[in-house]
């Protein structure tokens, strides 16, 4: 199993990094010929940066449009951030002091993460019009994330795993020196689902995370009356 997971994580890391880089380059190259910021929109670049910050840090537009979804989405995403920070201890030696300080918050955030996901999934069954537009992939992504959260909480609170062994395995992988992986069912489930998540991430709806930065309706300045908007490729055509 050690070798299986070692190869799986190398493949998953390569697909994740290369897939994400390819998608981000494609997003960056996609022409935005028209000025289409969602109004009311900022009229300066500084204003756009501030708006983008509020969108990414607080999900501002979701808050304004649907408070229920915001509560579940915020619970999931903020908790996920804390959980991921807590996980840095498996990849760093010595563990950074701020990561050590954050440990208890990250641990209980696991529950908020699972509760948020459960709420987001329940909505896809309970709200008629959302159920109608939900596809199999919407359900599978939520199921995968829930399984990761539940298997993680199982290891933390029910069936303990050898976390020093897990750390040795991942530090070893980072130095191309394969160390034995502890043999525990919840750990296998946790790691298998994470590798799967890394592999599907660049081709899934989860791309909304980098995608929000490239959304013309969010990242454009509302200055149509002051300045002529012309895409760089269109400017080149005009010169010729
Ligand atoms: C390769 C990456 C990862 C490794 C090696 C890993 C490993 C672990 C281990 C060993 C535990 C048990 C902690 C303990 O017993 O003290 C755990 C818990 C947990 N994991 Fe992961 N995990 C990884 C990635 C993730 C990801 C991407 C997520 C979320 C999407 C996640 C969510 C959780 C949660 C919610 C818990 C329970 C709360 C906690 O102890 O932090 N894990 N993980």
Coordinates of N, CA and C and ligand atoms in Angstrom, one line a residue:
X1 N 0.8 -1.2 0.0 CA 0.0 0.0 0.0 C 0.9 1.3 0.0
X2 N 2.0 1.2 0.7 CA 2.9 2.4 0.7 C 3.3 2.8 -0.7
X3 N 3.7 1.8 -1.5 CA 4.1 2.2 -2.8 C 2.9 2.7 -3.7
X4 N 1.8 2.1 -3.5 CA 0.6 2.5 -4.2 C 0.3 4.0 -3.9
X5 N 0.3 4.3 -2.6 CA 0.0 5.7 -2.2 C 1.1 6.7 -2.7
X6 N 2.4 6.2 -2.6 CA 3.5 7.1 -3.0 C 3.3 7.4 -4.5
X7 N 3.0 6.4 -5.4 CA 2.8 6.7 -6.8 C 1.6 7.6 -7.0
X8 N 0.5 7.2 -6.3 CA -0.7 7.9 -6.5 C -0.5 9.4 -6.1
X9 N 0.2 9.7 -5.1 CA 0.4 11.1 -4.7 C 1.3 11.9 -5.7
X10 N 2.3 11.2 -6.2 CA 3.2 11.8 -7.2 C 2.3 12.2 -8.5
X11 N 1.5 11.2 -8.9 CA 0.7 11.4 -10.1 C -0.3 12.6 -9.8
X12 N -1.0 12.5 -8.6 CA -2.0 13.5 -8.3 C -1.4 14.9 -8.2
X13 N -0.2 15.0 -7.6 CA 0.5 16.3 -7.5 C 0.8 16.9 -8.9
X14 N 1.3 16.0 -9.8 CA 1.6 16.4 -11.1 C 0.4 16.9 -11.9
X15 N -0.7 16.1 -11.8 CA -2.0 16.5 -12.5 C -2.5 17.8 -11.9
X16 N -2.4 17.9 -10.6 CA -3.0 19.1 -9.9 C -2.2 20.4 -10.4
X17 N -0.9 20.3 -10.3 CA -0.1 21.5 -10.6 C -0.1 21.8 -12.1
X18 N 0.1 20.8 -13.0 CA 0.1 21.1 -14.4 C -1.3 21.5 -14.9
X19 N -2.3 20.7 -14.4 CA -3.7 21.0 -14.8 C -4.1 22.4 -14.4
X20 N -3.8 22.8 -13.2 CA -4.2 24.1 -12.7 C -3.5 25.2 -13.5
X21 N -2.2 25.0 -13.7 CA -1.4 26.0 -14.4 C -2.0 26.2 -15.8
X22 N -2.3 25.0 -16.5 CA -2.9 25.1 -17.9 C -4.2 25.9 -17.9
X23 N -5.0 25.6 -16.9 CA -6.3 26.3 -16.8 C -6.1 27.8 -16.5
X24 N -5.2 28.1 -15.6 CA -5.0 29.5 -15.3 C -4.5 30.3 -16.5
X25 N -3.6 29.7 -17.2 CA -3.1 30.4 -18.4 C -4.2 30.6 -19.4
X26 N -5.1 29.6 -19.6 CA -6.2 29.7 -20.5 C -7.2 30.8 -20.0
X27 N -7.4 30.9 -18.7 CA -8.3 31.9 -18.2 C -7.7 33.3 -18.5
X28 N -6.3 33.4 -18.2 CA -5.7 34.7 -18.4 C -5.7 35.1 -19.9
X29 N -5.7 34.2 -20.8 CA -5.6 34.5 -22.2 C -6.9 34.7 -22.8
X30 N -8.0 34.4 -22.1 CA -9.3 34.5 -22.7 C -9.7 36.0 -22.9
X31 N -10.0 36.4 -24.1 CA -10.3 37.8 -24.3 C -11.5 38.3 -23.6
X32 N -11.4 39.6 -23.1 CA -12.6 40.2 -22.5 C -12.9 41.5 -23.3
X33 N -13.5 41.4 -24.5 CA -13.6 42.5 -25.3 C -14.5 43.6 -24.8
X34 N -15.4 43.3 -24.0 CA -16.4 44.3 -23.5 C -16.2 44.6 -22.1
X35 N -16.6 45.9 -21.7 CA -16.5 46.3 -20.3 C -17.9 45.9 -19.7
X36 N -17.8 44.8 -18.8 CA -19.1 44.3 -18.3 C -19.1 44.1 -16.7
X37 N -18.5 45.1 -16.0 CA -18.5 44.9 -14.5 C -20.0 44.9 -14.0
X38 N -20.2 44.1 -13.0 CA -21.6 44.1 -12.4 C -21.7 45.4 -11.5
X39 N -22.7 46.2 -11.8 CA -22.8 47.5 -11.1 C -23.7 47.3 -9.9
X40 N -23.6 48.1 -8.8 CA -22.7 49.3 -8.8 C -21.2 48.8 -8.6
X41 N -20.3 49.3 -9.5 CA -18.9 48.8 -9.5 C -18.0 50.0 -9.2
X42 N -16.8 49.6 -8.7 CA -15.8 50.7 -8.4 C -15.3 51.4 -9.7
X43 N -14.9 52.6 -9.6 CA -14.5 53.4 -10.8 C -13.0 53.5 -10.8
X44 N -12.3 52.9 -9.8 CA -10.8 53.0 -9.8 C -10.2 51.6 -9.6
X45 N -8.9 51.4 -9.9 CA -8.3 50.1 -9.8 C -8.2 49.7 -8.3
X46 N -7.9 50.7 -7.4 CA -7.9 50.4 -6.0 C -9.3 49.9 -5.5
X47 N -10.3 50.5 -6.0 CA -11.7 50.1 -5.7 C -11.9 48.6 -6.1
X48 N -11.4 48.3 -7.3 CA -11.6 46.9 -7.8 C -10.8 45.9 -6.9
X49 N -9.6 46.3 -6.4 CA -8.8 45.4 -5.5 C -9.6 45.2 -4.2
X50 N -10.2 46.3 -3.7 CA -11.0 46.2 -2.5 C -12.2 45.3 -2.7
X51 N -12.9 45.5 -3.8 CA -14.1 44.7 -4.1 C -13.7 43.2 -4.2
X52 N -12.6 42.9 -4.9 CA -12.2 41.6 -5.1 C -11.8 40.9 -3.7
X53 N -11.2 41.7 -2.9 CA -10.8 41.3 -1.5 C -12.1 40.9 -0.7
X54 N -13.1 41.8 -0.8 CA -14.4 41.5 -0.1 C -15.0 40.3 -0.6
X55 N -14.9 40.1 -1.9 CA -15.6 38.9 -2.6 C -14.9 37.6 -2.1
X56 N -13.5 37.6 -2.1 CA -12.8 36.4 -1.8 C -12.8 36.1 -0.3
X57 N -12.7 37.2 0.5 CA -12.5 37.0 2.0 C -13.9 36.8 2.6
X58 N -14.9 37.5 2.1 CA -16.2 37.4 2.8 C -17.4 36.9 1.9
X59 N -17.1 36.6 0.7 CA -18.2 36.1 -0.3 C -19.3 37.2 -0.3
X60 N -18.9 38.4 -0.6 CA -19.9 39.6 -0.5 C -21.1 39.4 -1.4
X61 N -20.9 39.0 -2.6 CA -22.1 39.0 -3.5 C -23.0 37.8 -3.1
X62 N -22.5 36.7 -2.6 CA -23.3 35.7 -2.1 C -24.1 36.1 -0.9
X63 N -23.5 36.9 0.0 CA -24.1 37.4 1.2 C -25.3 38.2 0.8
X64 N -25.1 39.1 -0.2 CA -26.3 40.0 -0.7 C -27.4 39.2 -1.3
X65 N -27.0 38.0 -2.0 CA -28.0 37.4 -2.8 C -28.8 36.3 -2.0
X66 N -28.0 35.5 -1.1 CA -28.7 34.4 -0.5 C -28.0 34.1 0.9
X67 N -28.7 34.6 1.9 CA -28.1 34.5 3.3 C -27.9 33.0 3.7
X68 N -28.8 32.1 3.4 CA -28.7 30.7 3.8 C -27.5 30.0 3.2
X69 N -27.4 30.2 1.8 CA -26.2 29.6 1.2 C -24.9 30.2 1.7
X70 N -25.0 31.5 2.0 CA -23.8 32.2 2.5 C -23.3 31.5 3.8
X71 N -24.3 31.3 4.7 CA -24.0 30.7 6.0 C -23.2 29.3 5.8
X72 N -23.8 28.5 5.0 CA -23.2 27.2 4.8 C -21.8 27.3 4.0
X73 N -21.8 28.1 3.0 CA -20.6 28.2 2.2 C -19.5 28.8 3.0
X74 N -19.8 29.8 3.8 CA -18.8 30.5 4.7 C -18.3 29.5 5.7
X75 N -19.2 28.7 6.3 CA -18.8 27.8 7.3 C -17.8 26.8 6.7
X76 N -18.2 26.3 5.5 CA -17.3 25.3 4.9 C -16.0 25.9 4.5
X77 N -16.0 27.0 3.8 CA -14.7 27.6 3.3 C -13.8 28.1 4.4
X78 N -14.3 28.8 5.3 CA -13.5 29.3 6.4 C -12.9 28.2 7.2
X79 N -13.8 27.2 7.5 CA -13.3 26.0 8.3 C -12.2 25.3 7.5
X80 N -12.4 25.2 6.1 CA -11.4 24.5 5.3 C -10.1 25.2 5.4
X81 N -10.1 26.5 5.4 CA -8.9 27.3 5.5 C -8.1 26.9 6.8
X82 N -8.9 26.9 7.9 CA -8.3 26.5 9.2 C -7.7 25.1 9.2
X83 N -8.5 24.2 8.6 CA -8.1 22.8 8.6 C -6.8 22.6 7.8
X84 N -6.8 23.3 6.6 CA -5.6 23.2 5.8 C -4.3 23.8 6.5
X85 N -4.5 24.9 7.2 CA -3.4 25.5 7.9 C -2.9 24.5 9.0
X86 N -3.9 23.8 9.7 CA -3.5 22.8 10.7 C -2.7 21.7 10.0
X87 N -3.0 21.3 8.8 CA -2.3 20.2 8.1 C -0.9 20.5 7.7
X88 N -0.5 21.8 7.8 CA 0.8 22.2 7.4 C 1.9 21.4 8.3
X89 N 1.4 21.0 9.5 CA 2.3 20.3 10.4 C 2.8 19.0 9.8
X90 N 2.1 18.4 8.8 CA 2.6 17.2 8.2 C 3.7 17.4 7.2
X91 N 3.8 18.7 6.8 CA 4.7 18.9 5.6 C 5.9 19.8 6.0
X92 N 6.0 20.2 7.3 CA 7.1 21.1 7.7 C 7.7 20.5 9.0
X93 N 9.1 20.7 9.0 CA 9.8 20.2 10.2 C 11.0 21.2 10.4
X94 N 11.1 22.0 11.5 CA 10.1 22.1 12.6 C 8.8 22.7 12.2
X95 N 7.7 22.5 12.9 CA 6.4 23.1 12.6 C 6.5 24.6 13.0
X96 N 6.0 25.4 12.1 CA 6.1 26.9 12.3 C 5.2 27.2 13.5
X97 N 5.6 28.3 14.3 CA 5.0 28.6 15.5 C 3.5 28.9 15.3
X98 N 3.2 29.7 14.3 CA 1.8 30.1 14.1 C 0.9 28.9 13.7
X99 N 1.5 27.9 13.1 CA 0.8 26.7 12.7 C 0.5 25.9 14.0
X100 N 1.5 25.9 14.9 CA 1.3 25.2 16.2 C 0.2 25.9 17.0
X101 N 0.2 27.2 17.0 CA -0.8 28.0 17.7 C -2.2 27.7 17.2
X102 N -2.3 27.5 15.9 CA -3.6 27.3 15.2 C -4.2 25.9 15.4
X103 N -3.4 25.0 15.9 CA -3.9 23.6 16.0 C -5.3 23.3 16.5
X104 N -5.6 23.8 17.7 CA -6.9 23.5 18.3 C -8.1 24.1 17.4
X105 N -7.8 25.3 16.8 CA -8.9 25.9 16.0 C -9.1 25.1 14.8
X106 N -8.0 24.6 14.2 CA -8.1 23.7 13.0 C -8.8 22.4 13.3
X107 N -8.6 21.9 14.5 CA -9.2 20.6 14.8 C -10.7 20.7 14.9
X108 N -11.2 21.8 15.6 CA -12.7 21.9 15.7 C -13.3 22.4 14.4
X109 N -12.5 23.1 13.6 CA -13.0 23.6 12.3 C -13.5 22.4 11.5
X110 N -12.9 21.2 11.7 CA -13.3 20.0 11.0 C -14.8 19.8 11.1
X111 N -15.4 20.1 12.3 CA -16.8 19.9 12.4 C -17.6 20.9 11.6
X112 N -17.1 22.2 11.7 CA -17.8 23.2 10.9 C -17.8 23.0 9.4
X113 N -16.6 22.4 9.0 CA -16.5 22.1 7.6 C -17.5 21.0 7.2
X114 N -17.6 20.0 8.0 CA -18.6 18.9 7.6 C -20.0 19.4 7.7
X115 N -20.3 20.3 8.7 CA -21.7 20.8 8.9 C -22.0 21.7 7.7
X116 N -21.1 22.5 7.2 CA -21.3 23.4 6.1 C -21.5 22.6 4.8
X117 N -20.8 21.5 4.6 CA -20.9 20.7 3.5 C -22.3 20.0 3.5
X118 N -22.7 19.5 4.7 CA -24.0 18.8 4.8 C -25.1 19.8 4.5
X119 N -25.0 21.1 4.9 CA -26.0 22.1 4.6 C -26.1 22.3 3.1
X120 N -24.9 22.4 2.5 CA -24.9 22.7 1.0 C -25.4 21.5 0.2
X121 N -25.2 20.3 0.7 CA -25.7 19.1 0.0 C -27.2 19.0 0.3
X122 N -27.7 19.3 1.5 CA -29.1 19.2 1.8 C -29.9 20.1 0.9
X123 N -29.4 21.3 0.6 CA -30.0 22.3 -0.2 C -30.2 21.7 -1.6
X124 N -29.3 20.9 -2.1 CA -29.5 20.3 -3.4 C -30.6 19.2 -3.5
X125 N -31.1 18.8 -2.3 CA -32.2 17.8 -2.3 C -33.5 18.6 -1.9
X126 N -33.4 19.5 -1.0 CA -34.6 20.1 -0.4 C -35.2 21.3 -1.2
X127 N -34.3 22.0 -1.9 CA -34.9 23.2 -2.7 C -35.2 22.7 -4.1
X128 N -36.5 22.8 -4.5 CA -36.9 22.2 -5.8 C -36.1 22.7 -7.0
X129 N -35.9 24.0 -7.1 CA -35.3 24.5 -8.3 C -33.8 24.2 -8.3
X130 N -33.2 24.1 -7.1 CA -31.8 23.7 -7.1 C -31.6 22.2 -7.4
X131 N -32.6 21.4 -6.9 CA -32.5 20.0 -7.2 C -32.6 19.7 -8.7
X132 N -33.4 20.6 -9.4 CA -33.7 20.4 -10.8 C -32.4 20.7 -11.6
X133 N -31.6 21.6 -11.1 CA -30.4 22.0 -11.9 C -29.1 21.3 -11.4
X134 N -29.3 20.4 -10.3 CA -28.1 19.7 -9.8 C -27.7 18.5 -10.7
X135 N -26.4 18.4 -11.0 CA -26.0 17.3 -11.8 C -25.3 16.3 -10.9
X136 N -24.9 15.1 -11.5 CA -24.2 14.1 -10.8 C -22.9 14.6 -10.2
X137 N -22.2 15.4 -11.0 CA -20.9 15.9 -10.5 C -21.1 16.9 -9.3
X138 N -22.2 17.6 -9.3 CA -22.4 18.5 -8.1 C -22.5 17.6 -6.8
X139 N -23.2 16.5 -6.9 CA -23.4 15.6 -5.8 C -22.0 14.9 -5.4
X140 N -21.3 14.5 -6.5 CA -20.1 13.7 -6.2 C -19.0 14.6 -5.6
X141 N -18.9 15.8 -6.0 CA -17.9 16.7 -5.4 C -18.2 16.9 -3.9
X142 N -19.5 17.1 -3.6 CA -19.9 17.3 -2.2 C -19.6 16.0 -1.4
X143 N -19.9 14.8 -2.0 CA -19.7 13.6 -1.3 C -18.2 13.3 -1.1
X144 N -17.4 13.7 -2.0 CA -16.0 13.5 -1.9 C -15.4 14.3 -0.7
X145 N -15.8 15.6 -0.7 CA -15.3 16.5 0.3 C -15.8 16.0 1.7
X146 N -17.1 15.6 1.7 CA -17.6 15.1 3.0 C -16.9 13.9 3.5
X147 N -16.6 13.0 2.6 CA -15.8 11.8 3.0 C -14.4 12.1 3.5
X148 N -13.8 13.1 2.9 CA -12.5 13.6 3.4 C -12.6 14.1 4.8
X149 N -13.7 14.9 5.1 CA -13.9 15.5 6.4 C -14.2 14.4 7.4
X150 N -15.1 13.5 7.1 CA -15.6 12.5 8.0 C -14.4 11.5 8.3
X151 N -13.6 11.1 7.3 CA -12.5 10.2 7.6 C -11.5 10.9 8.5
X152 N -11.3 12.2 8.2 CA -10.3 13.0 9.1 C -10.8 13.0 10.5
X153 N -12.0 13.4 10.7 CA -12.6 13.4 12.1 C -12.5 12.1 12.8
X154 N -12.8 11.0 12.0 CA -12.7 9.6 12.5 C -11.3 9.4 13.1
X155 N -10.3 9.8 12.3 CA -8.9 9.5 12.8 C -8.6 10.4 14.0
X156 N -9.2 11.6 14.0 CA -8.8 12.5 15.1 C -9.5 12.0 16.4
X157 N -10.8 11.6 16.3 CA -11.6 11.4 17.5 C -12.0 10.0 17.8
X158 N -12.0 9.1 16.8 CA -12.4 7.7 17.0 C -11.3 6.6 16.9
X159 N -10.7 6.5 15.7 CA -9.7 5.5 15.5 C -8.4 6.2 15.2
X160 N -7.6 6.4 16.2 CA -6.4 7.2 16.0 C -5.4 6.5 15.0
X161 N -4.7 7.3 14.3 CA -3.7 6.8 13.4 C -2.3 7.3 13.9
X162 N -1.3 6.7 13.4 CA 0.1 7.1 13.8 C 0.5 8.4 13.0
X163 N 0.2 9.6 13.6 CA 0.4 10.8 12.8 C 1.9 11.1 12.6
X164 N 2.7 10.5 13.4 CA 4.2 10.7 13.2 C 4.6 9.9 11.9
X165 N 4.0 8.7 11.8 CA 4.2 7.9 10.6 C 3.7 8.6 9.4
X166 N 2.5 9.2 9.5 CA 2.0 9.9 8.3 C 2.9 11.0 7.9
X167 N 3.4 11.7 8.9 CA 4.3 12.9 8.6 C 5.6 12.4 8.0
X168 N 6.2 11.3 8.5 CA 7.4 10.7 7.9 C 7.2 10.3 6.5
X169 N 6.0 9.8 6.2 CA 5.7 9.4 4.8 C 5.7 10.6 3.9
X170 N 5.0 11.7 4.3 CA 4.9 12.8 3.4 C 6.2 13.6 3.3
X171 N 6.9 13.7 4.4 CA 8.2 14.4 4.3 C 9.1 13.6 3.4
X172 N 9.0 12.2 3.6 CA 9.8 11.4 2.7 C 9.5 11.6 1.2
X173 N 8.1 11.6 0.9 CA 7.7 11.9 -0.5 C 8.3 13.1 -1.0
X174 N 8.4 14.2 -0.2 CA 8.9 15.5 -0.6 C 10.4 15.4 -0.9
X175 N 11.1 14.4 -0.3 CA 12.5 14.3 -0.6 C 12.8 13.1 -1.4
X176 N 11.8 12.5 -2.1 CA 12.0 11.3 -2.9 C 12.6 10.2 -2.2
X177 N 12.1 10.0 -0.9 CA 12.7 8.9 -0.1 C 11.4 8.3 0.6
X178 N 11.0 7.2 0.0 CA 9.7 6.6 0.4 C 9.8 5.9 1.7
X179 N 9.0 6.4 2.7 CA 8.9 5.8 4.0 C 7.6 5.0 4.2
X180 N 7.5 4.1 5.2 CA 6.3 3.3 5.3 C 5.1 4.1 5.7
X181 N 3.9 3.9 5.1 CA 2.7 4.6 5.5 C 2.0 3.7 6.5
X182 N 1.5 4.3 7.7 CA 0.8 3.5 8.6 C -0.4 2.8 8.0
X183 N -0.7 1.5 8.4 CA -1.8 0.8 7.7 C -3.1 0.9 8.5
X184 N -3.9 1.9 8.1 CA -5.2 2.2 8.8 C -6.2 2.5 7.8
X185 N -7.4 1.8 7.9 CA -8.5 2.0 6.9 C -8.9 3.5 6.8
X186 N -9.2 4.2 7.9 CA -9.6 5.6 7.7 C -8.6 6.5 7.0
X187 N -7.3 6.2 7.3 CA -6.2 6.9 6.7 C -6.2 6.6 5.2
X188 N -6.4 5.4 4.8 CA -6.4 5.0 3.4 C -7.6 5.8 2.7
X189 N -8.7 5.8 3.4 CA -9.9 6.5 2.7 C -9.6 8.0 2.6
X190 N -9.1 8.6 3.7 CA -8.7 10.0 3.7 C -7.8 10.3 2.5
X191 N -6.7 9.6 2.4 CA -5.7 9.9 1.5 C -6.1 9.6 0.0
X192 N -6.9 8.5 -0.1 CA -7.3 8.1 -1.5 C -8.3 9.3 -2.0
X193 N -9.2 9.7 -1.1 CA -10.1 10.8 -1.6 C -9.4 12.1 -1.8
X194 N -8.3 12.4 -1.1 CA -7.6 13.6 -1.3 C -6.9 13.5 -2.7
X195 N -6.3 12.4 -3.0 CA -5.6 12.2 -4.2 C -6.6 12.4 -5.4
X196 N -7.8 11.8 -5.2 CA -8.8 11.9 -6.2 C -9.2 13.4 -6.4
X197 N -9.4 14.1 -5.3 CA -9.7 15.5 -5.3 C -8.7 16.3 -6.1
X198 N -7.4 16.0 -5.8 CA -6.3 16.7 -6.5 C -6.4 16.5 -8.0
X199 N -6.7 15.2 -8.4 CA -6.8 14.8 -9.8 C -7.9 15.5 -10.5
X200 N -9.1 15.5 -9.9 CA -10.3 16.1 -10.6 C -10.3 17.6 -10.5
X201 N -9.6 18.2 -9.5 CA -9.7 19.6 -9.2 C -9.6 20.5 -10.5
X202 N -8.5 20.3 -11.3 CA -8.3 21.2 -12.5 C -9.4 21.0 -13.5
X203 N -10.3 20.0 -13.4 CA -11.3 19.8 -14.5 C -12.7 19.9 -13.9
X204 N -12.8 20.4 -12.7 CA -14.1 20.4 -12.0 C -14.6 21.8 -11.7
X205 N -15.8 21.9 -11.1 CA -16.4 23.2 -10.8 C -15.6 23.9 -9.6
X206 N -14.7 23.1 -9.0 CA -13.9 23.7 -7.9 C -12.9 24.8 -8.5
X207 N -12.8 24.8 -9.8 CA -12.0 25.9 -10.4 C -12.5 27.3 -10.1
X208 N -13.7 27.3 -9.5 CA -14.2 28.7 -9.2 C -13.3 29.5 -8.3
X209 N -12.4 28.7 -7.6 CA -11.5 29.4 -6.7 C -10.5 30.3 -7.4
X210 N -9.7 29.7 -8.4 CA -8.9 30.7 -9.1 C -9.7 31.5 -10.1
X211 N -10.8 30.9 -10.6 CA -11.6 31.6 -11.6 C -12.2 32.9 -11.3
X212 N -12.5 33.1 -10.0 CA -13.1 34.4 -9.6 C -12.2 35.6 -9.9
X213 N -10.9 35.3 -9.9 CA -10.0 36.4 -10.1 C -10.0 36.9 -11.6
X214 N -10.5 36.0 -12.5 CA -10.5 36.3 -13.9 C -11.9 36.7 -14.4
X215 N -12.8 36.8 -13.5 CA -14.2 37.1 -13.9 C -14.3 38.6 -14.3
X216 N -14.6 38.9 -15.6 CA -14.6 40.3 -16.0 C -15.7 41.1 -15.3
X217 N -16.8 40.4 -14.9 CA -17.8 41.2 -14.2 C -17.4 41.6 -12.8
X218 N -16.3 41.1 -12.3 CA -15.7 41.4 -11.0 C -14.4 42.2 -11.0
X219 N -13.6 41.9 -12.1 CA -12.2 42.5 -12.0 C -12.1 43.7 -12.9
X220 N -13.2 44.2 -13.5 CA -13.1 45.4 -14.4 C -13.5 46.7 -13.6
X221 N -12.8 47.8 -14.1 CA -13.1 49.1 -13.5 C -14.3 49.7 -14.3
X222 N -15.2 50.3 -13.6 CA -16.4 50.8 -14.3 C -16.1 52.3 -14.7
X223 N -15.3 52.4 -15.8 CA -14.9 53.7 -16.3 C -15.2 53.9 -17.8
X224 N -16.3 53.3 -18.2 CA -16.6 53.4 -19.6 C -16.8 54.8 -20.2
X225 N -17.2 55.7 -19.3 CA -17.5 57.1 -19.8 C -16.2 57.9 -19.8
X226 N -15.1 57.4 -19.1 CA -13.9 58.2 -19.0 C -12.9 57.8 -20.0
X227 N -12.9 56.5 -20.3 CA -11.8 55.9 -21.1 C -12.4 54.9 -22.1
X228 N -11.8 54.8 -23.3 CA -12.2 53.8 -24.2 C -11.7 52.5 -23.8
X229 N -12.5 51.4 -23.7 CA -12.0 50.1 -23.4 C -11.7 49.4 -24.7
X230 N -10.4 48.9 -24.8 CA -10.1 48.2 -26.0 C -9.1 47.0 -25.5
X231 N -9.5 45.8 -25.9 CA -8.7 44.6 -25.6 C -7.3 44.8 -26.3
X232 N -6.3 44.2 -25.8 CA -4.9 44.3 -26.4 C -4.9 43.8 -27.8
X233 N -5.6 42.7 -28.0 CA -5.6 42.1 -29.4 C -6.3 43.0 -30.4
X234 N -7.4 43.6 -29.9 CA -8.1 44.5 -30.7 C -7.3 45.8 -31.1
X235 N -6.5 46.2 -30.1 CA -5.7 47.4 -30.3 C -4.7 47.1 -31.4
X236 N -4.1 45.9 -31.4 CA -3.1 45.5 -32.4 C -3.8 45.5 -33.8
X237 N -5.0 45.0 -33.9 CA -5.7 44.9 -35.2 C -5.9 46.4 -35.7
X238 N -6.2 47.3 -34.8 CA -6.4 48.7 -35.2 C -5.2 49.3 -35.8
X239 N -4.0 49.0 -35.1 CA -2.7 49.5 -35.6 C -2.4 49.1 -37.0
X240 N -2.7 47.8 -37.3 CA -2.4 47.3 -38.6 C -3.4 47.9 -39.6
Ligands
LIG1 C1 -2.0 14.9 1.8 C2 -2.8 15.7 2.5 C3 -3.4 15.3 3.9 C4 -2.9 14.5 4.9 C5 -1.6 13.8 4.9 C6 -4.0 14.4 5.9 C7 -3.8 13.7 7.1 C8 -4.7 13.8 8.1 C9 -4.6 13.1 9.4 C10 -3.4 12.2 9.8 C11 -5.6 13.5 10.2 C12 -5.8 13.0 11.7 C13 -5.3 14.1 12.6 C14 -5.1 13.6 14.0 O1 -5.3 12.4 14.3 O2 -4.6 14.4 14.8 C15 -6.4 14.4 9.4 C16 -7.6 15.0 9.9 C17 -8.4 15.8 9.1 N1 -8.3 16.1 7.8 FE1 -6.7 15.6 6.7 N2 -5.0 15.2 5.5 C18 -4.7 15.7 4.3 C19 -5.5 16.6 3.5 C20 -6.8 17.0 3.9 C21 -7.7 17.9 3.1 C22 -7.3 18.4 1.7 C23 -8.8 18.1 3.9 C24 -10.0 18.9 3.5 C25 -10.5 19.0 2.3 C26 -8.6 17.4 5.1 C27 -9.6 17.4 6.1 C28 -9.3 16.8 7.4 C29 -10.2 17.0 8.5 C30 -11.5 17.8 8.5 C31 -9.7 16.4 9.6 C32 -10.2 16.3 11.1 C33 -9.8 17.5 11.9 C34 -8.3 17.6 12.1 O3 -7.8 16.7 12.8 O4 -7.7 18.5 11.6 N3 -7.4 16.7 5.1 N4 -5.9 14.5 8.2

